[in-house]
PDB file of C-alpha atoms in Angstrom:
ATOM      1  CA  MET A 572     245.279  97.041   0.096  1.00 76.00           C
ATOM      2  CA  ASP A 573     247.592 100.090   0.316  1.00 93.00           C
ATOM      3  CA  GLU A 574     249.661 100.090   3.546  1.00 95.00           C
ATOM      4  CA  ILE A 575     249.472 103.868   3.853  1.00 96.00           C
ATOM      5  CA  PHE A 576     245.691 103.781   3.692  1.00 97.00           C
ATOM      6  CA  LYS A 577     245.577 101.171   6.408  1.00 97.00           C
ATOM      7  CA  GLN A 578     247.906 103.057   8.648  1.00 97.00           C
ATOM      8  CA  GLN A 579     245.757 106.261   8.199  1.00 98.00           C
ATOM      9  CA  VAL A 580     242.628 104.212   9.116  1.00 98.00           C
ATOM     10  CA  TYR A 581     244.359 102.922  12.230  1.00 98.00           C
ATOM     11  CA  GLU A 582     245.538 106.371  13.250  1.00 98.00           C
ATOM     12  CA  VAL A 583     242.046 107.865  13.003  1.00 98.00           C
ATOM     13  CA  SER A 584     240.493 104.864  14.760  1.00 98.00           C
ATOM     14  CA  ARG A 585     242.929 105.237  17.678  1.00 98.00           C
ATOM     15  CA  LEU A 586     241.478 108.692  18.338  1.00 98.00           C
ATOM     16  CA  ILE A 587     237.897 107.572  18.930  1.00 98.00           C
ATOM     17  CA  PRO A 588     237.307 108.295  22.638  1.00 98.00           C
ATOM     18  CA  LYS A 589     236.134 105.538  25.046  1.00 97.00           C
ATOM     19  CA  GLY A 590     232.365 105.474  25.251  1.00 97.00           C
ATOM     20  CA  ARG A 591     231.963 106.837  21.675  1.00 98.00           C
ATOM     21  CA  VAL A 592     231.639 105.172  18.212  1.00 98.00           C
ATOM     22  CA  SER A 593     232.377 106.072  14.690  1.00 98.00           C
ATOM     23  CA  THR A 594     231.561 104.486  11.404  1.00 98.00           C
ATOM     24  CA  TYR A 595     233.479 102.830   8.532  1.00 98.00           C
ATOM     25  CA  GLY A 596     232.221 105.628   6.244  1.00 98.00           C
ATOM     26  CA  ALA A 597     233.250 108.496   8.526  1.00 98.00           C
ATOM     27  CA  ILE A 598     236.763 107.091   8.890  1.00 98.00           C
ATOM     28  CA  ALA A 599     236.998 106.617   5.084  1.00 98.00           C
ATOM     29  CA  LYS A 600     235.960 110.195   4.558  1.00 98.00           C
ATOM     30  CA  ALA A 601     238.485 111.440   7.138  1.00 98.00           C
ATOM     31  CA  VAL A 602     241.413 109.770   5.398  1.00 97.00           C
ATOM     32  CA  GLY A 603     240.377 111.137   1.991  1.00 97.00           C
ATOM     33  CA  TYR A 604     238.449 108.195   0.489  1.00 96.00           C
ATOM     34  CA  PRO A 605     234.821 109.010   1.024  1.00 96.00           C
ATOM     35  CA  ASN A 606     233.433 106.052  -0.906  1.00 95.00           C
ATOM     36  CA  HIS A 607     235.650 103.393   0.586  1.00 97.00           C
ATOM     37  CA  SER A 608     233.928 102.318   3.736  1.00 97.00           C
ATOM     38  CA  ARG A 609     234.277  98.618   2.767  1.00 97.00           C
ATOM     39  CA  HIS A 610     237.998  99.087   2.507  1.00 97.00           C
ATOM     40  CA  VAL A 611     237.981 100.516   6.026  1.00 97.00           C
ATOM     41  CA  GLY A 612     236.118  97.470   7.186  1.00 96.00           C
ATOM     42  CA  LYS A 613     238.643  95.219   5.545  1.00 96.00           C
ATOM     43  CA  ALA A 614     241.581  97.106   7.111  1.00 97.00           C
ATOM     44  CA  MET A 615     239.905  96.794  10.510  1.00 96.00           C
ATOM     45  CA  GLY A 616     239.702  93.086  10.116  1.00 93.00           C
ATOM     46  CA  GLY A 617     243.482  92.748  10.477  1.00 90.00           C
ATOM     47  CA  CYS A 618     244.250  95.719  12.673  1.00 96.00           C
ATOM     48  CA  PRO A 619     246.854  95.826  15.529  1.00 97.00           C
ATOM     49  CA  GLU A 620     245.600  95.218  19.014  1.00 96.00           C
ATOM     50  CA  ASP A 621     245.971  98.856  20.045  1.00 98.00           C
ATOM     51  CA  VAL A 622     243.340  99.940  17.486  1.00 98.00           C
ATOM     52  CA  PRO A 623     239.836  99.993  19.077  1.00 98.00           C
ATOM     53  CA  ALA A 624     238.087  98.262  16.178  1.00 97.00           C
ATOM     54  CA  HIS A 625     235.085  97.637  18.386  1.00 97.00           C
ATOM     55  CA  ARG A 626     234.275 101.369  18.231  1.00 98.00           C
ATOM     56  CA  VAL A 627     233.904 101.320  14.454  1.00 97.00           C
ATOM     57  CA  ILE A 628     230.458 100.328  13.310  1.00 97.00           C
ATOM     58  CA  SER A 629     228.107 100.468  10.331  1.00 96.00           C
ATOM     59  CA  SER A 630     226.391 103.758   9.484  1.00 96.00           C
ATOM     60  CA  SER A 631     223.142 102.368  10.691  1.00 96.00           C
ATOM     61  CA  GLY A 632     224.468 101.928  14.212  1.00 97.00           C
ATOM     62  CA  VAL A 633     224.546  98.144  14.019  1.00 96.00           C
ATOM     63  CA  LEU A 634     227.517  96.080  15.036  1.00 95.00           C
ATOM     64  CA  SER A 635     229.242  94.271  12.189  1.00 89.00           C
ATOM     65  CA  VAL A 636     231.070  92.064  14.669  1.00 93.00           C
ATOM     66  CA  PRO A 637     228.740  90.643  17.412  1.00 95.00           C
ATOM     67  CA  GLU A 638     231.712  89.824  19.621  1.00 96.00           C
ATOM     68  CA  PHE A 639     232.425  93.550  20.074  1.00 96.00           C
ATOM     69  CA  GLN A 640     229.225  94.040  22.095  1.00 97.00           C
ATOM     70  CA  LYS A 641     230.889  93.136  25.401  1.00 97.00           C
ATOM     71  CA  ARG A 642     233.815  95.548  24.726  1.00 97.00           C
ATOM     72  CA  LEU A 643     231.493  98.353  24.006  1.00 98.00           C
ATOM     73  CA  GLU A 644     229.244  97.596  27.092  1.00 98.00           C
ATOM     74  CA  ALA A 645     232.340  97.682  29.197  1.00 98.00           C
ATOM     75  CA  GLU A 646     232.809 101.288  28.044  1.00 98.00           C
ATOM     76  CA  GLY A 647     229.258 102.150  29.039  1.00 98.00           C
ATOM     77  CA  ILE A 648     227.655 101.917  25.632  1.00 98.00           C
ATOM     78  CA  VAL A 649     224.211 100.235  25.634  1.00 98.00           C
ATOM     79  CA  VAL A 650     223.686  97.701  22.794  1.00 98.00           C
ATOM     80  CA  GLU A 651     220.284  96.124  22.123  1.00 97.00           C
ATOM     81  CA  ASN A 652     219.893  93.520  19.344  1.00 96.00           C
ATOM     82  CA  LEU A 653     223.357  94.387  18.030  1.00 96.00           C
ATOM     83  CA  ARG A 654     222.302  98.074  17.621  1.00 97.00           C
ATOM     84  CA  ILE A 655     223.894 100.964  19.522  1.00 98.00           C
ATOM     85  CA  LYS A 656     221.375 102.727  21.699  1.00 97.00           C
ATOM     86  CA  ASN A 657     221.590 106.487  21.295  1.00 97.00           C
ATOM     87  CA  PHE A 658     223.870 106.088  18.301  1.00 97.00           C
ATOM     88  CA  LYS A 659     223.493 109.634  17.021  1.00 96.00           C
ATOM     89  CA  LYS A 660     224.491 111.013  20.501  1.00 97.00           C
ATOM     90  CA  LEU A 661     227.556 108.708  20.744  1.00 98.00           C
ATOM     91  CA  PHE A 662     228.680 109.201  17.196  1.00 98.00           C
ATOM     92  CA  TRP A 663     232.200 110.622  16.864  1.00 98.00           C
ATOM     93  CA  ASP A 664     232.711 112.322  13.535  1.00 98.00           C
ATOM     94  CA  PRO A 665     236.480 112.709  12.845  1.00 98.00           C
ATOM     95  CA  MET A 666     235.804 115.466  10.301  1.00 97.00           C
ATOM     96  CA  GLU A 667     234.116 117.599  13.049  1.00 96.00           C
ATOM     97  CA  GLU A 668     236.099 116.592  16.053  1.00 92.00           C
ATOM     98  CA  LEU A 669     239.713 116.564  14.811  1.00 79.00           C
TER      99      LEU A 669
END
């Protein structure tokens, strides 16, 4: 995977505010690769510790990594059956908010 792509993914992900979530697809679109959400997921799998990977979820509002539930709940996000409650309200779209 291209190192520049990964660094761009990490930079956008670092901007997601606490208590908000974004999606793999939204981040892919923000870095100029709108059809590469799977690549974003792969990049997040080996991301540095300062990247809030727990705030990046699937477009359906479901956690891809169940272990991230506790981290999200610590930020005030309600998770039920691995699904973000009020997902649309909490969604952070980098294309609109940057």
